[in-house]
GROMACS .gro file of C-alpha atoms in nm:
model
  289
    1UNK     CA    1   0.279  -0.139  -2.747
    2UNK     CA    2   0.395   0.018  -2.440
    3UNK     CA    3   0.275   0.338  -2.283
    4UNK     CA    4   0.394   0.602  -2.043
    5UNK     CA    5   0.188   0.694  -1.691
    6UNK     CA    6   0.072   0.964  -1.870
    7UNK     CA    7  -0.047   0.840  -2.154
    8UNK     CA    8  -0.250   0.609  -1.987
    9UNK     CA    9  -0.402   0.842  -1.686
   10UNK     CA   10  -0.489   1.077  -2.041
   11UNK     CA   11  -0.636   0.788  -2.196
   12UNK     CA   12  -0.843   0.627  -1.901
   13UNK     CA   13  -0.961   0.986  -1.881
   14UNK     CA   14  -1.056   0.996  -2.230
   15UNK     CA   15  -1.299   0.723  -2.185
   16UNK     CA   16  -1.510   0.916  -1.915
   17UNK     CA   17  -1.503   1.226  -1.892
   18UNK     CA   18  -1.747   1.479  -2.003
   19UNK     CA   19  -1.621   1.724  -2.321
   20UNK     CA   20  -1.624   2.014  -2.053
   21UNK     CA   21  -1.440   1.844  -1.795
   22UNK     CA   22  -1.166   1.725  -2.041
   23UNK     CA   23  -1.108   2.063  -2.192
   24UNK     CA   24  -1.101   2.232  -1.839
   25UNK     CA   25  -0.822   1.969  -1.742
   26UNK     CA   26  -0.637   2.056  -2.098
   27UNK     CA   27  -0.633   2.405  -2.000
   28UNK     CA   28  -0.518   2.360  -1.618
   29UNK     CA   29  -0.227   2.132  -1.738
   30UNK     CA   30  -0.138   2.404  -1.983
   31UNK     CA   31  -0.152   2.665  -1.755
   32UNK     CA   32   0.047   2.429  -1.448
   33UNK     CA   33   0.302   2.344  -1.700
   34UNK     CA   34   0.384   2.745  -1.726
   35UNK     CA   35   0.550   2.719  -1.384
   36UNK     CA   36   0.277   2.912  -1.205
   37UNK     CA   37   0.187   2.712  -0.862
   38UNK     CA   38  -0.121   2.923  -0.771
   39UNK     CA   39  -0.228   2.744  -1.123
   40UNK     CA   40  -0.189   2.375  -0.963
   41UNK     CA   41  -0.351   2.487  -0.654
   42UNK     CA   42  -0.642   2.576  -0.735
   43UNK     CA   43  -0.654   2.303  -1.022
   44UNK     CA   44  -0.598   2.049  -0.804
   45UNK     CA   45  -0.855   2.178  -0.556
   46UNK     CA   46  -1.152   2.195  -0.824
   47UNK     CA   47  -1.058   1.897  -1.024
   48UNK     CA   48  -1.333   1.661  -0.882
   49UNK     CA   49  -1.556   1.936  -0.928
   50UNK     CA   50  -1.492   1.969  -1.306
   51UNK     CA   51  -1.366   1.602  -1.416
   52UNK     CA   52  -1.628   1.398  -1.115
   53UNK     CA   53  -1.547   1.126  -0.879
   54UNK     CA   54  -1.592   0.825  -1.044
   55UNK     CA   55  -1.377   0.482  -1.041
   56UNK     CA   56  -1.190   0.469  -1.283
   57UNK     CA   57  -1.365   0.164  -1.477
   58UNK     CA   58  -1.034   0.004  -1.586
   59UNK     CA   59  -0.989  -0.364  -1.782
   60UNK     CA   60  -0.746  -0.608  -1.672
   61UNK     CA   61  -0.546  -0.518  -1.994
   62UNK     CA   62  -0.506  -0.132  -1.825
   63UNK     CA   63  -0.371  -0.290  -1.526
   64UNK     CA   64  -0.130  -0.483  -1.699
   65UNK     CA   65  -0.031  -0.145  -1.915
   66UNK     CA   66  -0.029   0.017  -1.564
   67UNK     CA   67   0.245  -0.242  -1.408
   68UNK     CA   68   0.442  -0.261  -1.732
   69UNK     CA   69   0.477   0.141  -1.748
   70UNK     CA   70   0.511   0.164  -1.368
   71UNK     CA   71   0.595  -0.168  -1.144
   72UNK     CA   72   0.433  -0.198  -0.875
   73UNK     CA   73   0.184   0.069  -0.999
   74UNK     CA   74  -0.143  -0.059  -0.917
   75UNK     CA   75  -0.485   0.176  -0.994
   76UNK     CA   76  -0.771  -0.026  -0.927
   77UNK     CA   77  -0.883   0.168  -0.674
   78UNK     CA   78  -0.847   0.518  -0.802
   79UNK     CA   79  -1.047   0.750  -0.929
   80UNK     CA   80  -1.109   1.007  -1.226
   81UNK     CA   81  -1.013   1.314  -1.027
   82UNK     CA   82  -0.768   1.161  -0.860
   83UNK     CA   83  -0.675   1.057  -1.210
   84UNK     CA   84  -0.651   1.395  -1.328
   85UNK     CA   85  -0.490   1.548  -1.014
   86UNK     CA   86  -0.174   1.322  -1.070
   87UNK     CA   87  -0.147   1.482  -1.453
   88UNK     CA   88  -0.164   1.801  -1.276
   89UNK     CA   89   0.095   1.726  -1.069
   90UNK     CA   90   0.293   1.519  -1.348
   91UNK     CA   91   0.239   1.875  -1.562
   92UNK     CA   92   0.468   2.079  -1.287
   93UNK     CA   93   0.765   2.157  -1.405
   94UNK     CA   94   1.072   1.965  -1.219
   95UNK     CA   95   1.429   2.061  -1.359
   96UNK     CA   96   1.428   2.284  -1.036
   97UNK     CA   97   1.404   2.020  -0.784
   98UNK     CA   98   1.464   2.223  -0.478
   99UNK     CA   99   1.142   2.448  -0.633
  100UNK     CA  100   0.943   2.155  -0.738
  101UNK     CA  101   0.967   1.992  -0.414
  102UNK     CA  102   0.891   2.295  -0.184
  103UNK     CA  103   0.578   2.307  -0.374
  104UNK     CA  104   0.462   1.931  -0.321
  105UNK     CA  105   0.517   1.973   0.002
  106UNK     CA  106   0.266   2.315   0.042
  107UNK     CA  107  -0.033   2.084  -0.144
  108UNK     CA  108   0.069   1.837   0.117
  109UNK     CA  109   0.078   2.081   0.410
  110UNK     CA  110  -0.305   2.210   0.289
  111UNK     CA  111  -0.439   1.891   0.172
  112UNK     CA  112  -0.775   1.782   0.300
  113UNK     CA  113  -0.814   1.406   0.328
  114UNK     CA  114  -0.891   1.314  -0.004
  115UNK     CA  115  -0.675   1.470  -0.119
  116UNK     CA  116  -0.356   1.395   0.101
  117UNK     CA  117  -0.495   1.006  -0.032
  118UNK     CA  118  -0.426   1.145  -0.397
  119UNK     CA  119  -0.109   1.305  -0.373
  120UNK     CA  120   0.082   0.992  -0.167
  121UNK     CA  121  -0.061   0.724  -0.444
  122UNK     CA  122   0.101   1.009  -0.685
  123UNK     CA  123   0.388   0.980  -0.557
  124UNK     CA  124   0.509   0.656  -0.701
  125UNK     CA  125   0.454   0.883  -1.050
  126UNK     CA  126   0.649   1.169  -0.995
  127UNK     CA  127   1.018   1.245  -1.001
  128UNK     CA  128   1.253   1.299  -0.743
  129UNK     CA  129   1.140   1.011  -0.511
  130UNK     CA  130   1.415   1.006  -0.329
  131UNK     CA  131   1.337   1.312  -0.164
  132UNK     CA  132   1.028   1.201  -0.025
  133UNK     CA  133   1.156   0.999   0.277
  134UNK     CA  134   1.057   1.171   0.531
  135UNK     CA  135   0.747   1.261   0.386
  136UNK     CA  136   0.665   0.880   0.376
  137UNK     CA  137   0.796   0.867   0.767
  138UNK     CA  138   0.540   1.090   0.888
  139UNK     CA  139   0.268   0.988   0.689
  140UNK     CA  140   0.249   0.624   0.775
  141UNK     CA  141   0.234   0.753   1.139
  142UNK     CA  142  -0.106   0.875   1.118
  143UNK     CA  143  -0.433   0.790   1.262
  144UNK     CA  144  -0.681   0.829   0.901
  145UNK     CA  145  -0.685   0.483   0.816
  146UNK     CA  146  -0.747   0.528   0.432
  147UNK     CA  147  -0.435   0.787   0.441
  148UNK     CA  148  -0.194   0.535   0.549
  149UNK     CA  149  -0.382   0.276   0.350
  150UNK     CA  150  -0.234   0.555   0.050
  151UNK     CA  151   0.089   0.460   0.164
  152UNK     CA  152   0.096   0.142   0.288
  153UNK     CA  153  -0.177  -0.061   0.034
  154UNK     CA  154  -0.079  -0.120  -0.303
  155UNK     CA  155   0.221   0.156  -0.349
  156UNK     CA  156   0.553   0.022  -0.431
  157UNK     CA  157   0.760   0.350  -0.239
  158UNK     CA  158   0.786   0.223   0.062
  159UNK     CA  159   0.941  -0.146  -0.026
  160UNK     CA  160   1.201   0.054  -0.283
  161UNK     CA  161   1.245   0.386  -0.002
  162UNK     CA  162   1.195   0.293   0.309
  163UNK     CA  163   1.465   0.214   0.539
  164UNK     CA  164   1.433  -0.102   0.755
  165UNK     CA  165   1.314   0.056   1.050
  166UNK     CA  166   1.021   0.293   0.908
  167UNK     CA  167   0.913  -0.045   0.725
  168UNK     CA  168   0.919  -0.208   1.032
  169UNK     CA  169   0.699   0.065   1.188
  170UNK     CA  170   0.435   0.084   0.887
  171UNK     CA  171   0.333  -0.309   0.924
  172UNK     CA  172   0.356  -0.259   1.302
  173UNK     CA  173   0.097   0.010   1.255
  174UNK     CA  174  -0.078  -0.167   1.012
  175UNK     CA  175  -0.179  -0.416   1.263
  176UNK     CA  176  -0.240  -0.238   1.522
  177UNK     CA  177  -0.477  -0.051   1.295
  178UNK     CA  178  -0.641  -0.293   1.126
  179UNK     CA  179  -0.546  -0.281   0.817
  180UNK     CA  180  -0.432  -0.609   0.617
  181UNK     CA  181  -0.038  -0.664   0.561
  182UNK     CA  182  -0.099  -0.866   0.213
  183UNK     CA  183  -0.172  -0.515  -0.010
  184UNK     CA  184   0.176  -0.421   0.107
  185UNK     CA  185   0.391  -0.444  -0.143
  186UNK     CA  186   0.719  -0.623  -0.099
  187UNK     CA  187   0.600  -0.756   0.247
  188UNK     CA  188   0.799  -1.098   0.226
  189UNK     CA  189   1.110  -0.951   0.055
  190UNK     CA  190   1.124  -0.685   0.352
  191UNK     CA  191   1.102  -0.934   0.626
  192UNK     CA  192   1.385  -0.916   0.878
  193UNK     CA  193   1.440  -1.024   1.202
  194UNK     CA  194   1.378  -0.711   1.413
  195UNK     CA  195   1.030  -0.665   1.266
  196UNK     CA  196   0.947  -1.069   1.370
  197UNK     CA  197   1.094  -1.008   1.721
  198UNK     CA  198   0.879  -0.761   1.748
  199UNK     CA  199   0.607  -0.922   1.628
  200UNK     CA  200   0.675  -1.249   1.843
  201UNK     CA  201   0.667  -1.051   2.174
  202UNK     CA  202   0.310  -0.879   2.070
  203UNK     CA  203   0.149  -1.208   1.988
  204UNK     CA  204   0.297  -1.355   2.276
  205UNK     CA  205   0.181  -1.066   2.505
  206UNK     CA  206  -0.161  -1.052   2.354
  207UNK     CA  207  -0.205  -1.438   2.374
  208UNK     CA  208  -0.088  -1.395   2.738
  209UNK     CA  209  -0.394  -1.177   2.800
  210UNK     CA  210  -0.606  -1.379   2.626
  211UNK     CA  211  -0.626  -1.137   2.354
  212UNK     CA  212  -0.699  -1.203   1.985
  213UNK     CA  213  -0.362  -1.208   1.736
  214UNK     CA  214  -0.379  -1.104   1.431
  215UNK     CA  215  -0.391  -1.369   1.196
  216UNK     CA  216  -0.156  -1.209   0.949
  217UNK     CA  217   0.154  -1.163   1.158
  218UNK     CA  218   0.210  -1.503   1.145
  219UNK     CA  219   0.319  -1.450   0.778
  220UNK     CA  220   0.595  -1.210   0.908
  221UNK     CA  221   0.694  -1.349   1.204
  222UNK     CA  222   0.726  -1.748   1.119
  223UNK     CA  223   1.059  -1.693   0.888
  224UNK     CA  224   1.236  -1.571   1.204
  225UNK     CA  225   1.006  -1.823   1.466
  226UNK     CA  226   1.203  -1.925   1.777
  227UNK     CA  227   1.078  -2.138   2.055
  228UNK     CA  228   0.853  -1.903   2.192
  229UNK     CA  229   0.683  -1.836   1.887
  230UNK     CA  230   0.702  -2.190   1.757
  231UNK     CA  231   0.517  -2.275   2.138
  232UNK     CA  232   0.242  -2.006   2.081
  233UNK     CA  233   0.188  -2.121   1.733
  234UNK     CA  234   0.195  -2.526   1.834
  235UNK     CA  235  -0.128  -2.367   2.075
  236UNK     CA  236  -0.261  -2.195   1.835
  237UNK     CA  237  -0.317  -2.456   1.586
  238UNK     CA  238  -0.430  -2.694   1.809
  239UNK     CA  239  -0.726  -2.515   1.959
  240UNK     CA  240  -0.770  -2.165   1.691
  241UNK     CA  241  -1.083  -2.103   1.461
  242UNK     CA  242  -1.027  -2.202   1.131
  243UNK     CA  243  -0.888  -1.902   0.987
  244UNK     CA  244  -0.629  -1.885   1.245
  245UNK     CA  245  -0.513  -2.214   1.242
  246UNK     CA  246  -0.478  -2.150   0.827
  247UNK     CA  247  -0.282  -1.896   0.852
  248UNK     CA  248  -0.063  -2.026   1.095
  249UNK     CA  249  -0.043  -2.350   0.847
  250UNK     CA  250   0.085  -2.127   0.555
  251UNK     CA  251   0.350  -1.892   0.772
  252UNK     CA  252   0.487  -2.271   0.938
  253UNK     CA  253   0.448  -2.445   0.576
  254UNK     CA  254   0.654  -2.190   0.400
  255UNK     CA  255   0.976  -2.230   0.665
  256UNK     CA  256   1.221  -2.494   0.658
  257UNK     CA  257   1.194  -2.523   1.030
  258UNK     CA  258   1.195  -2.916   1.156
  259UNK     CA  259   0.970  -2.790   1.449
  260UNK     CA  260   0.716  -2.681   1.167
  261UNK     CA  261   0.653  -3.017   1.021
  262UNK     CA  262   0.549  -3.186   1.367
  263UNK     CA  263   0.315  -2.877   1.428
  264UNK     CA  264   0.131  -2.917   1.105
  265UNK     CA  265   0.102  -3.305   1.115
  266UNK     CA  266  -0.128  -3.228   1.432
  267UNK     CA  267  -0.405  -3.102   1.151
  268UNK     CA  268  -0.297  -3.254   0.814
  269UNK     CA  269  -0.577  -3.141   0.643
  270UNK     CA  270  -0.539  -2.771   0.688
  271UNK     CA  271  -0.175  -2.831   0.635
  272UNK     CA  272  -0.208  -3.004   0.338
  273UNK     CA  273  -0.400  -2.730   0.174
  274UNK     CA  274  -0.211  -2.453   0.301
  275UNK     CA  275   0.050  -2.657   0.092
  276UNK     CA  276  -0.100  -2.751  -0.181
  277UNK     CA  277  -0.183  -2.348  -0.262
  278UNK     CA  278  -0.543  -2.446  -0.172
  279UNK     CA  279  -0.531  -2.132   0.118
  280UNK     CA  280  -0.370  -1.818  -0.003
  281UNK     CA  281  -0.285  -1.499   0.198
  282UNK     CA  282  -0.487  -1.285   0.013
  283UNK     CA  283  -0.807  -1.534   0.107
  284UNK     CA  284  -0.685  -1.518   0.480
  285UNK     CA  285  -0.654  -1.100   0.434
  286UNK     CA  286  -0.990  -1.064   0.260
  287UNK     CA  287  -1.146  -1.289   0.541
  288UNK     CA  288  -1.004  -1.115   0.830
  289UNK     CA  289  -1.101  -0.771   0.696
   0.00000   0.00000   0.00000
């Protein structure tokens, strides 16, 4: 049986929330769904007051109801208010686009953190996407880490939106952040050769200073390597830490480059498990974060 976002936010909701907090959020929907914004307003800004701020506590057979109504839709992390702001926001009327929009935009203008975290993850739920480009633009240029993290980690808008160059800047800043390329969704289908030029001159700058690289650009970069990056990698993997050198085995074993083959036989054994599946990306991400 398949189910609807909102059927499932309404269900996972169900399951935890108190008897008070799930008739206050019936009644705020009710009253959002009028067409009053002052209603959503101030719903949104008491809903972790009234439904909590608990994880949602969600089985691997939600997720899999969650991609199937949604691709790319991806809740693990979220909460129950954050739950219950998106049906708020999923209970605004939106035949009016030019309406609904201007009034996304005002919760976005007076958002606090938490809740600026809340209404880009909404996003991927709500209609009209395509208006939301520039929205996306500005917001992967900020400095909050777990805002862009909203955008950036585990949100499909930006691989189906973006255009090449604002993609280019969100795993730029990503980096220079710290905050792991694999959650990105769509990162290897969005690869392009500006983005690993890019790329290839920062890790050849920073390796110039003796600086640390990133392990994860490698994954980017290598598709596009030319001899400069195929000469900082050859270093690399003959002197890195482990984790380095493994992630420079996995970018060089996934390329059809000839100049890949005689840099991995250096270290067989980390190339033959970056082969073999044995070292993933998501290990490498979860090890360098």
């Amino acid at each position: 049986m398949s189910y609807t976002p909102i059927q499932l936010l309404e269900n996972w909701i169900l399951r935890q929330a108190a008897d008070s907090g799930q008739t206050w959020l019936d009644t705020q929907r009710e009253a959002v769904a009028s067409g009053d914004p002052k209603s959503l307003f101030l719903a949104f800004g008491f809903a972790p007051r009234k439904i909590g701020k608990a994880d949602l506590q969600l089985t691997e057979r939600d997720l899999n109801d969650a991609a199937e109504a949604r691709p790319g839709w991806q809740p693990q992390t979220w909460t129950i208010d954050q739950a219950a702001r998106v049906l708020l926001l999923m209970a605004l009327p939106s035949e009016d686009d030019t309406a609904w929009f201007a009034t996304i935009e005002k919760l976005f203008q007076t958002a606090e953190i938490r809740e600026q975290i809340c209404l880009y993850q909404a996003l991927q739920l709500l209609p009209h996407q395509e208006l939301f480009d520039d929205r996306l633009a500005e917001g992967i240029r900020t400095n909050i880490k777990t805002v862009f993290c909203a955008i950036a980690h585990c949100n499909p808008l930006p691989v189906e939106l973006m255009p090449e160059a604002a993609w280019n800047q969100m795993v730029l800043k990503a980096l220079f952040i710290g905050a792991a390329l694999d959650p990105i969704e769509g990162l290897d289908q969005r690869v392009n050769p500006e983005l690993a030029r890019m790329l290839i001159d920062f890790a050849h700058e920073r390796r110039a200073a003796r600086r640390p690289i990133p392990v994860e650009l490698w994954r980017v970069a290598a598709p596009f390597a030319d001899e400069i990056a195929l000469e900082d990698m050859k270093a690399l993997y003959a002197t890195g830490e482990t984790l380095e050198k493994s992630a420079i085995a996995l970018a060089l074993a996934s390329t059809a480059l000839d100049e890949a083959d005689e840099i991995l036989k250096t270290d067989p054994e980390i190339a033959q498990r970056a082969e073999s599946g044995e070292i993933t990306w998501r290990a490498i991400a979860e090890q360098a974060y």
